[in-house]
Amino acid sequence: MFVLIGGGGHAKVILEMLRESNEKILGVLDDDPLKKDVIGIPVLGKISKVHSLLKHYRQELRLIISVGNNNIREKIVSELKSLRPIYGKVIHPSAIISSSCFIDEGTVVMPNAVINASAKVGKHNIINTSSVVEHDCILNDYVHVSPGAHLSGNVKVGKNTHIGVGANIIQNIYIGSDSIIGGGSIVVSSIPNSVLAVGNPAKVKKKLNSNKHKEGLLMAEKRIYLSPPHMTGDEKKYINEAFETNWIAPLGPNVDHFEKELASYVGIEDAVAVSSGTAAIHLSLILTGIKPGDKVFCPSLTFVATANPIIYMGAVPVFIDSEPETWNISPQALLSALKKAEKNNTLPKAVLVVNLYGQSSKMKEILQICDSYDIPVIEDAAESLGSTYNGIKTGTFGKFGIYSFNGNKIITTSGGGMLVSKDGEALKKARFLAAQARDPAPYYQHSKIGYNYRMSNILAGIGRAQLAHLEKRIEEKRAVFKRYKDALSHIEGLNFMPELENTYSNRWLTTATINNQKLKITPTEVIEALEKENIEARHIWKPLHTQPVFKGCEYFSHTEDLSISERLYETGICLPSGTSMTVYEQERVIKLLLSMLE
């Protein structure tokens, strides 16, 4: 359901486009008190009314800023930013749109316009009637391509720039931010920021008064983070409810709902919200009956938080190598380790499995091996919420499953985690232990040692809003991965993390390996070069068997002469993968990578 902001001539065209596409139109917002309708569509009130509309129609409402002026569109979007509205896209049925192009939110594509292969069109653009955006063009946000304008292949246009009616721009041209290309102009050389250029060939006629964007496309100095939190705007609703009802203390309605909603999403009976994924692993080990001196098998290629709870228990971690198809725990190495342990009468009391970077482990093989030894499996799905294995959500295969909502995960509660299981009685015990193990007595009585592990009602409210957008976040993460792969997979020696057959990864982080022999560059050098450009990238996890804190622990490699986890660490890199990263920010990263790797 669409609401337009702005009721001028541009709005008329968009409204007719929506009608032709049989889209539902709620109305128009405009600050002109005399304006009652726009071509028969009611004006609902001033722009400020968007607050109440979002309150009533949050999930179904799609906004379009129907103003032709680039700067005004940007100003309105900036003023509405705190409301976190969802912007729609409007594309006329007669427009020719390549399946490989990308069009961001808020953009309008008018009748008979053409957007060709691998073009990238930013937020709140106007691609006007009969204009052409050719292959590999990149248009930043708030660009207006006027009727009949033609952009040839690989043209890059900066933010807030206006391309006049009938202008023609030859291939491989860069046009800066905040500039105007006069109608009918022929652009044969690059145009700087904040100028008016007209003529055939187009020449700069004057400098425009704008210093808002000192850098052009792909040159912005804004920090690009690896995987920053991405708020939806709905979090405040649940946080405000907690304040209004004074549910500030741990536990409360948001916790109850969050547990039920997540359990329903992953297709399991119950879940327990806790303070971190680490806390969930710790509780799972307690409930599995791990005692001091027991052995617990664990992948070596993982974050230290997977193994730390084994130490909390006084147990002994045994590290298992990865395998190349998933980068996760190797069934081959696992079986070898179990055979040796059985021979020495030192079988583990549990096997911890981790789904790295969103990719599921080979659960069928792992479960078959562990079942044959009657050893329970605990699935650390901290990074793989929403991923599937044979159509089933990860985190639900073992005796217990763990999710993390740390600030960099695909959804966040700032800090927090979730323990899931098909064993309802075990989860009752988890709730008891996580709340300081207080006995059901009319006074404070404790018969067991407990922990302060429950999630707060406020953080659970954040989680509820985030969970509602999880599928969208997965689509966005996978789109980030696809853009990297499309742009870089031709480089011999660069290999992206595989996706196992019959699995669907949430692609929490885009990861790849760099063959130093072929590319003559190491991941460290790439990471350092990106950092100089204010871009965050990271190494793959350093294997735990090589960490000083675990010195002396057993390690079983994939094969006698090859450690996959060590090789992945030496060659692996994690690329910026935030769902709030714009296409242009990602193109900035890609451009730098191409310059280094090619």
PDB file of C-alpha atoms in Angstrom, residues 360-510:
ATOM      1  CA  SER A 360      25.576 -25.440   7.706  1.00  0.00           C
ATOM      2  CA  SER A 361      27.858 -28.306   8.617  1.00  0.00           C
ATOM      3  CA  LYS A 362      27.370 -31.757   7.073  1.00  0.00           C
ATOM      4  CA  MET A 363      24.755 -32.637   9.657  1.00  0.00           C
ATOM      5  CA  LYS A 364      23.643 -35.965   8.160  1.00  0.00           C
ATOM      6  CA  GLU A 365      27.143 -37.447   8.243  1.00  0.00           C
ATOM      7  CA  ILE A 366      27.956 -35.930  11.640  1.00  0.00           C
ATOM      8  CA  LEU A 367      24.745 -37.161  13.266  1.00  0.00           C
ATOM      9  CA  GLN A 368      25.201 -40.652  11.841  1.00  0.00           C
ATOM     10  CA  ILE A 369      28.742 -40.832  13.232  1.00  0.00           C
ATOM     11  CA  CYS A 370      27.762 -39.485  16.656  1.00  0.00           C
ATOM     12  CA  ASP A 371      24.651 -41.664  16.874  1.00  0.00           C
ATOM     13  CA  SER A 372      26.764 -44.752  16.227  1.00  0.00           C
ATOM     14  CA  TYR A 373      28.768 -43.853  19.355  1.00  0.00           C
ATOM     15  CA  ASP A 374      25.687 -42.637  21.291  1.00  0.00           C
ATOM     16  CA  ILE A 375      27.223 -39.185  21.723  1.00  0.00           C
ATOM     17  CA  PRO A 376      24.954 -36.097  21.823  1.00  0.00           C
ATOM     18  CA  VAL A 377      25.489 -33.260  19.366  1.00  0.00           C
ATOM     19  CA  ILE A 378      25.246 -29.590  20.331  1.00  0.00           C
ATOM     20  CA  GLU A 379      24.817 -27.284  17.338  1.00  0.00           C
ATOM     21  CA  ASP A 380      26.403 -23.845  17.617  1.00  0.00           C
ATOM     22  CA  ALA A 381      24.325 -21.966  15.041  1.00  0.00           C
ATOM     23  CA  ALA A 382      25.386 -18.551  16.357  1.00  0.00           C
ATOM     24  CA  GLU A 383      26.195 -17.392  12.830  1.00  0.00           C
ATOM     25  CA  SER A 384      23.606 -19.366  10.863  1.00  0.00           C
ATOM     26  CA  LEU A 385      20.181 -18.219  12.080  1.00  0.00           C
ATOM     27  CA  GLY A 386      17.821 -18.584   9.105  1.00  0.00           C
ATOM     28  CA  SER A 387      20.104 -20.908   7.145  1.00  0.00           C
ATOM     29  CA  THR A 388      18.761 -24.328   6.185  1.00  0.00           C
ATOM     30  CA  TYR A 389      20.066 -27.854   5.697  1.00  0.00           C
ATOM     31  CA  ASN A 390      17.833 -30.055   3.522  1.00  0.00           C
ATOM     32  CA  GLY A 391      15.051 -27.518   4.050  1.00  0.00           C
ATOM     33  CA  ILE A 392      15.301 -27.580   7.853  1.00  0.00           C
ATOM     34  CA  LYS A 393      16.488 -24.588   9.865  1.00  0.00           C
ATOM     35  CA  THR A 394      19.981 -24.921  11.288  1.00  0.00           C
ATOM     36  CA  GLY A 395      20.281 -25.049  15.062  1.00  0.00           C
ATOM     37  CA  THR A 396      17.555 -27.688  15.356  1.00  0.00           C
ATOM     38  CA  PHE A 397      19.484 -30.869  14.528  1.00  0.00           C
ATOM     39  CA  GLY A 398      21.323 -31.567  17.761  1.00  0.00           C
ATOM     40  CA  LYS A 399      20.204 -32.196  21.323  1.00  0.00           C
ATOM     41  CA  PHE A 400      20.595 -28.449  21.796  1.00  0.00           C
ATOM     42  CA  GLY A 401      20.961 -25.516  19.407  1.00  0.00           C
ATOM     43  CA  ILE A 402      22.481 -22.113  20.051  1.00  0.00           C
ATOM     44  CA  TYR A 403      21.917 -18.738  18.388  1.00  0.00           C
ATOM     45  CA  SER A 404      23.729 -15.460  19.023  1.00  0.00           C
ATOM     46  CA  PHE A 405      22.328 -11.927  18.808  1.00  0.00           C
ATOM     47  CA  ASN A 406      25.624 -10.126  19.262  1.00  0.00           C
ATOM     48  CA  GLY A 407      25.846  -6.688  17.655  1.00  0.00           C
ATOM     49  CA  ASN A 408      27.418  -7.987  14.433  1.00  0.00           C
ATOM     50  CA  LYS A 409      25.090 -10.952  13.853  1.00  0.00           C
ATOM     51  CA  ILE A 410      22.392 -11.084  11.190  1.00  0.00           C
ATOM     52  CA  ILE A 411      19.881  -9.851  13.791  1.00  0.00           C
ATOM     53  CA  THR A 412      20.861  -8.366  17.117  1.00  0.00           C
ATOM     54  CA  THR A 413      19.594  -7.672  20.611  1.00  0.00           C
ATOM     55  CA  SER A 414      22.784  -5.690  21.317  1.00  0.00           C
ATOM     56  CA  GLY A 415      23.944  -8.737  23.261  1.00  0.00           C
ATOM     57  CA  GLY A 416      22.065 -11.964  23.792  1.00  0.00           C
ATOM     58  CA  GLY A 417      21.496 -15.504  22.675  1.00  0.00           C
ATOM     59  CA  MET A 418      18.954 -18.290  22.490  1.00  0.00           C
ATOM     60  CA  LEU A 419      19.016 -21.930  23.537  1.00  0.00           C
ATOM     61  CA  VAL A 420      16.656 -24.250  21.646  1.00  0.00           C
ATOM     62  CA  SER A 421      15.851 -27.921  22.013  1.00  0.00           C
ATOM     63  CA  LYS A 422      13.211 -30.527  21.317  1.00  0.00           C
ATOM     64  CA  ASP A 423      13.570 -31.534  24.981  1.00  0.00           C
ATOM     65  CA  GLY A 424      11.059 -29.355  26.814  1.00  0.00           C
ATOM     66  CA  GLU A 425      12.066 -30.645  30.253  1.00  0.00           C
ATOM     67  CA  ALA A 426      15.693 -29.746  29.595  1.00  0.00           C
ATOM     68  CA  LEU A 427      14.686 -26.202  28.657  1.00  0.00           C
ATOM     69  CA  LYS A 428      12.706 -25.893  31.905  1.00  0.00           C
ATOM     70  CA  LYS A 429      15.923 -26.722  33.727  1.00  0.00           C
ATOM     71  CA  ALA A 430      17.757 -24.179  31.569  1.00  0.00           C
ATOM     72  CA  ARG A 431      15.336 -21.436  32.646  1.00  0.00           C
ATOM     73  CA  PHE A 432      15.812 -22.468  36.267  1.00  0.00           C
ATOM     74  CA  LEU A 433      19.619 -22.431  36.057  1.00  0.00           C
ATOM     75  CA  ALA A 434      19.706 -19.198  34.048  1.00  0.00           C
ATOM     76  CA  ALA A 435      17.703 -17.363  36.742  1.00  0.00           C
ATOM     77  CA  GLN A 436      20.139 -18.099  39.614  1.00  0.00           C
ATOM     78  CA  ALA A 437      18.562 -21.523  40.293  1.00  0.00           C
ATOM     79  CA  ARG A 438      16.080 -20.178  42.807  1.00  0.00           C
ATOM     80  CA  ASP A 439      13.991 -22.988  44.312  1.00  0.00           C
ATOM     81  CA  PRO A 440      10.162 -22.710  44.175  1.00  0.00           C
ATOM     82  CA  ALA A 441       9.946 -21.701  47.821  1.00  0.00           C
ATOM     83  CA  PRO A 442       8.271 -18.705  49.541  1.00  0.00           C
ATOM     84  CA  TYR A 443      11.746 -17.384  50.378  1.00  0.00           C
ATOM     85  CA  TYR A 444      15.146 -17.307  48.709  1.00  0.00           C
ATOM     86  CA  GLN A 445      16.389 -20.874  48.700  1.00  0.00           C
ATOM     87  CA  HIS A 446      19.003 -22.353  46.392  1.00  0.00           C
ATOM     88  CA  SER A 447      19.820 -26.052  46.189  1.00  0.00           C
ATOM     89  CA  LYS A 448      21.994 -25.757  43.073  1.00  0.00           C
ATOM     90  CA  ILE A 449      24.465 -23.246  41.695  1.00  0.00           C
ATOM     91  CA  GLY A 450      22.773 -21.046  39.125  1.00  0.00           C
ATOM     92  CA  TYR A 451      23.726 -18.254  36.760  1.00  0.00           C
ATOM     93  CA  ASN A 452      22.576 -14.765  35.889  1.00  0.00           C
ATOM     94  CA  TYR A 453      21.958 -15.680  32.253  1.00  0.00           C
ATOM     95  CA  ARG A 454      18.430 -14.486  31.429  1.00  0.00           C
ATOM     96  CA  MET A 455      17.823 -11.896  28.721  1.00  0.00           C
ATOM     97  CA  SER A 456      16.307  -8.563  29.741  1.00  0.00           C
ATOM     98  CA  ASN A 457      12.816  -7.589  28.643  1.00  0.00           C
ATOM     99  CA  ILE A 458      14.166  -4.507  26.843  1.00  0.00           C
ATOM    100  CA  LEU A 459      16.718  -6.446  24.791  1.00  0.00           C
ATOM    101  CA  ALA A 460      14.107  -9.068  23.939  1.00  0.00           C
ATOM    102  CA  GLY A 461      11.964  -6.259  22.526  1.00  0.00           C
ATOM    103  CA  ILE A 462      14.804  -5.336  20.190  1.00  0.00           C
ATOM    104  CA  GLY A 463      15.029  -8.993  19.194  1.00  0.00           C
ATOM    105  CA  ARG A 464      11.316  -9.206  18.355  1.00  0.00           C
ATOM    106  CA  ALA A 465      11.573  -6.303  15.934  1.00  0.00           C
ATOM    107  CA  GLN A 466      14.746  -7.711  14.408  1.00  0.00           C
ATOM    108  CA  LEU A 467      13.316 -11.214  14.014  1.00  0.00           C
ATOM    109  CA  ALA A 468      10.365  -9.860  12.025  1.00  0.00           C
ATOM    110  CA  HIS A 469      12.883  -8.591   9.423  1.00  0.00           C
ATOM    111  CA  LEU A 470      15.156 -11.645   9.411  1.00  0.00           C
ATOM    112  CA  GLU A 471      14.112 -12.975   6.005  1.00  0.00           C
ATOM    113  CA  LYS A 472      14.755  -9.557   4.479  1.00  0.00           C
ATOM    114  CA  ARG A 473      18.174  -9.446   6.122  1.00  0.00           C
ATOM    115  CA  ILE A 474      19.000 -12.864   4.680  1.00  0.00           C
ATOM    116  CA  GLU A 475      18.021 -11.661   1.202  1.00  0.00           C
ATOM    117  CA  GLU A 476      20.209  -8.584   1.681  1.00  0.00           C
ATOM    118  CA  LYS A 477      23.186 -10.634   2.947  1.00  0.00           C
ATOM    119  CA  ARG A 478      22.898 -12.977  -0.010  1.00  0.00           C
ATOM    120  CA  ALA A 479      22.649  -9.990  -2.379  1.00  0.00           C
ATOM    121  CA  VAL A 480      25.877  -8.614  -0.902  1.00  0.00           C
ATOM    122  CA  PHE A 481      27.556 -11.975  -1.505  1.00  0.00           C
ATOM    123  CA  LYS A 482      26.237 -12.141  -5.068  1.00  0.00           C
ATOM    124  CA  ARG A 483      27.561  -8.688  -5.933  1.00  0.00           C
ATOM    125  CA  TYR A 484      31.015  -9.632  -4.668  1.00  0.00           C
ATOM    126  CA  LYS A 485      30.946 -12.930  -6.537  1.00  0.00           C
ATOM    127  CA  ASP A 486      29.666 -11.407  -9.781  1.00  0.00           C
ATOM    128  CA  ALA A 487      32.379  -8.758  -9.691  1.00  0.00           C
ATOM    129  CA  LEU A 488      35.335 -10.844  -8.502  1.00  0.00           C
ATOM    130  CA  SER A 489      34.831 -14.539  -9.285  1.00  0.00           C
ATOM    131  CA  HIS A 490      36.698 -14.213 -12.603  1.00  0.00           C
ATOM    132  CA  ILE A 491      39.937 -13.659 -10.674  1.00  0.00           C
ATOM    133  CA  GLU A 492      41.946 -16.875 -10.687  1.00  0.00           C
ATOM    134  CA  GLY A 493      43.152 -17.544  -7.175  1.00  0.00           C
ATOM    135  CA  LEU A 494      40.202 -15.925  -5.380  1.00  0.00           C
ATOM    136  CA  ASN A 495      37.647 -18.492  -4.185  1.00  0.00           C
ATOM    137  CA  PHE A 496      34.496 -17.731  -2.237  1.00  0.00           C
ATOM    138  CA  MET A 497      33.210 -19.914   0.599  1.00  0.00           C
ATOM    139  CA  PRO A 498      31.176 -22.724  -0.976  1.00  0.00           C
ATOM    140  CA  GLU A 499      27.509 -23.409  -0.346  1.00  0.00           C
ATOM    141  CA  LEU A 500      26.941 -27.106   0.235  1.00  0.00           C
ATOM    142  CA  GLU A 501      24.362 -28.801  -1.978  1.00  0.00           C
ATOM    143  CA  ASN A 502      20.866 -28.810  -0.437  1.00  0.00           C
ATOM    144  CA  THR A 503      21.784 -26.029   1.976  1.00  0.00           C
ATOM    145  CA  TYR A 504      20.818 -22.373   2.010  1.00  0.00           C
ATOM    146  CA  SER A 505      23.277 -20.095   3.766  1.00  0.00           C
ATOM    147  CA  ASN A 506      22.300 -16.775   5.282  1.00  0.00           C
ATOM    148  CA  ARG A 507      25.745 -15.569   4.087  1.00  0.00           C
ATOM    149  CA  TRP A 508      26.235 -13.737   7.390  1.00  0.00           C
ATOM    150  CA  LEU A 509      29.697 -12.754   6.198  1.00  0.00           C
ATOM    151  CA  THR A 510      31.065 -12.928   2.676  1.00  0.00           C
TER     152      THR A 510
END
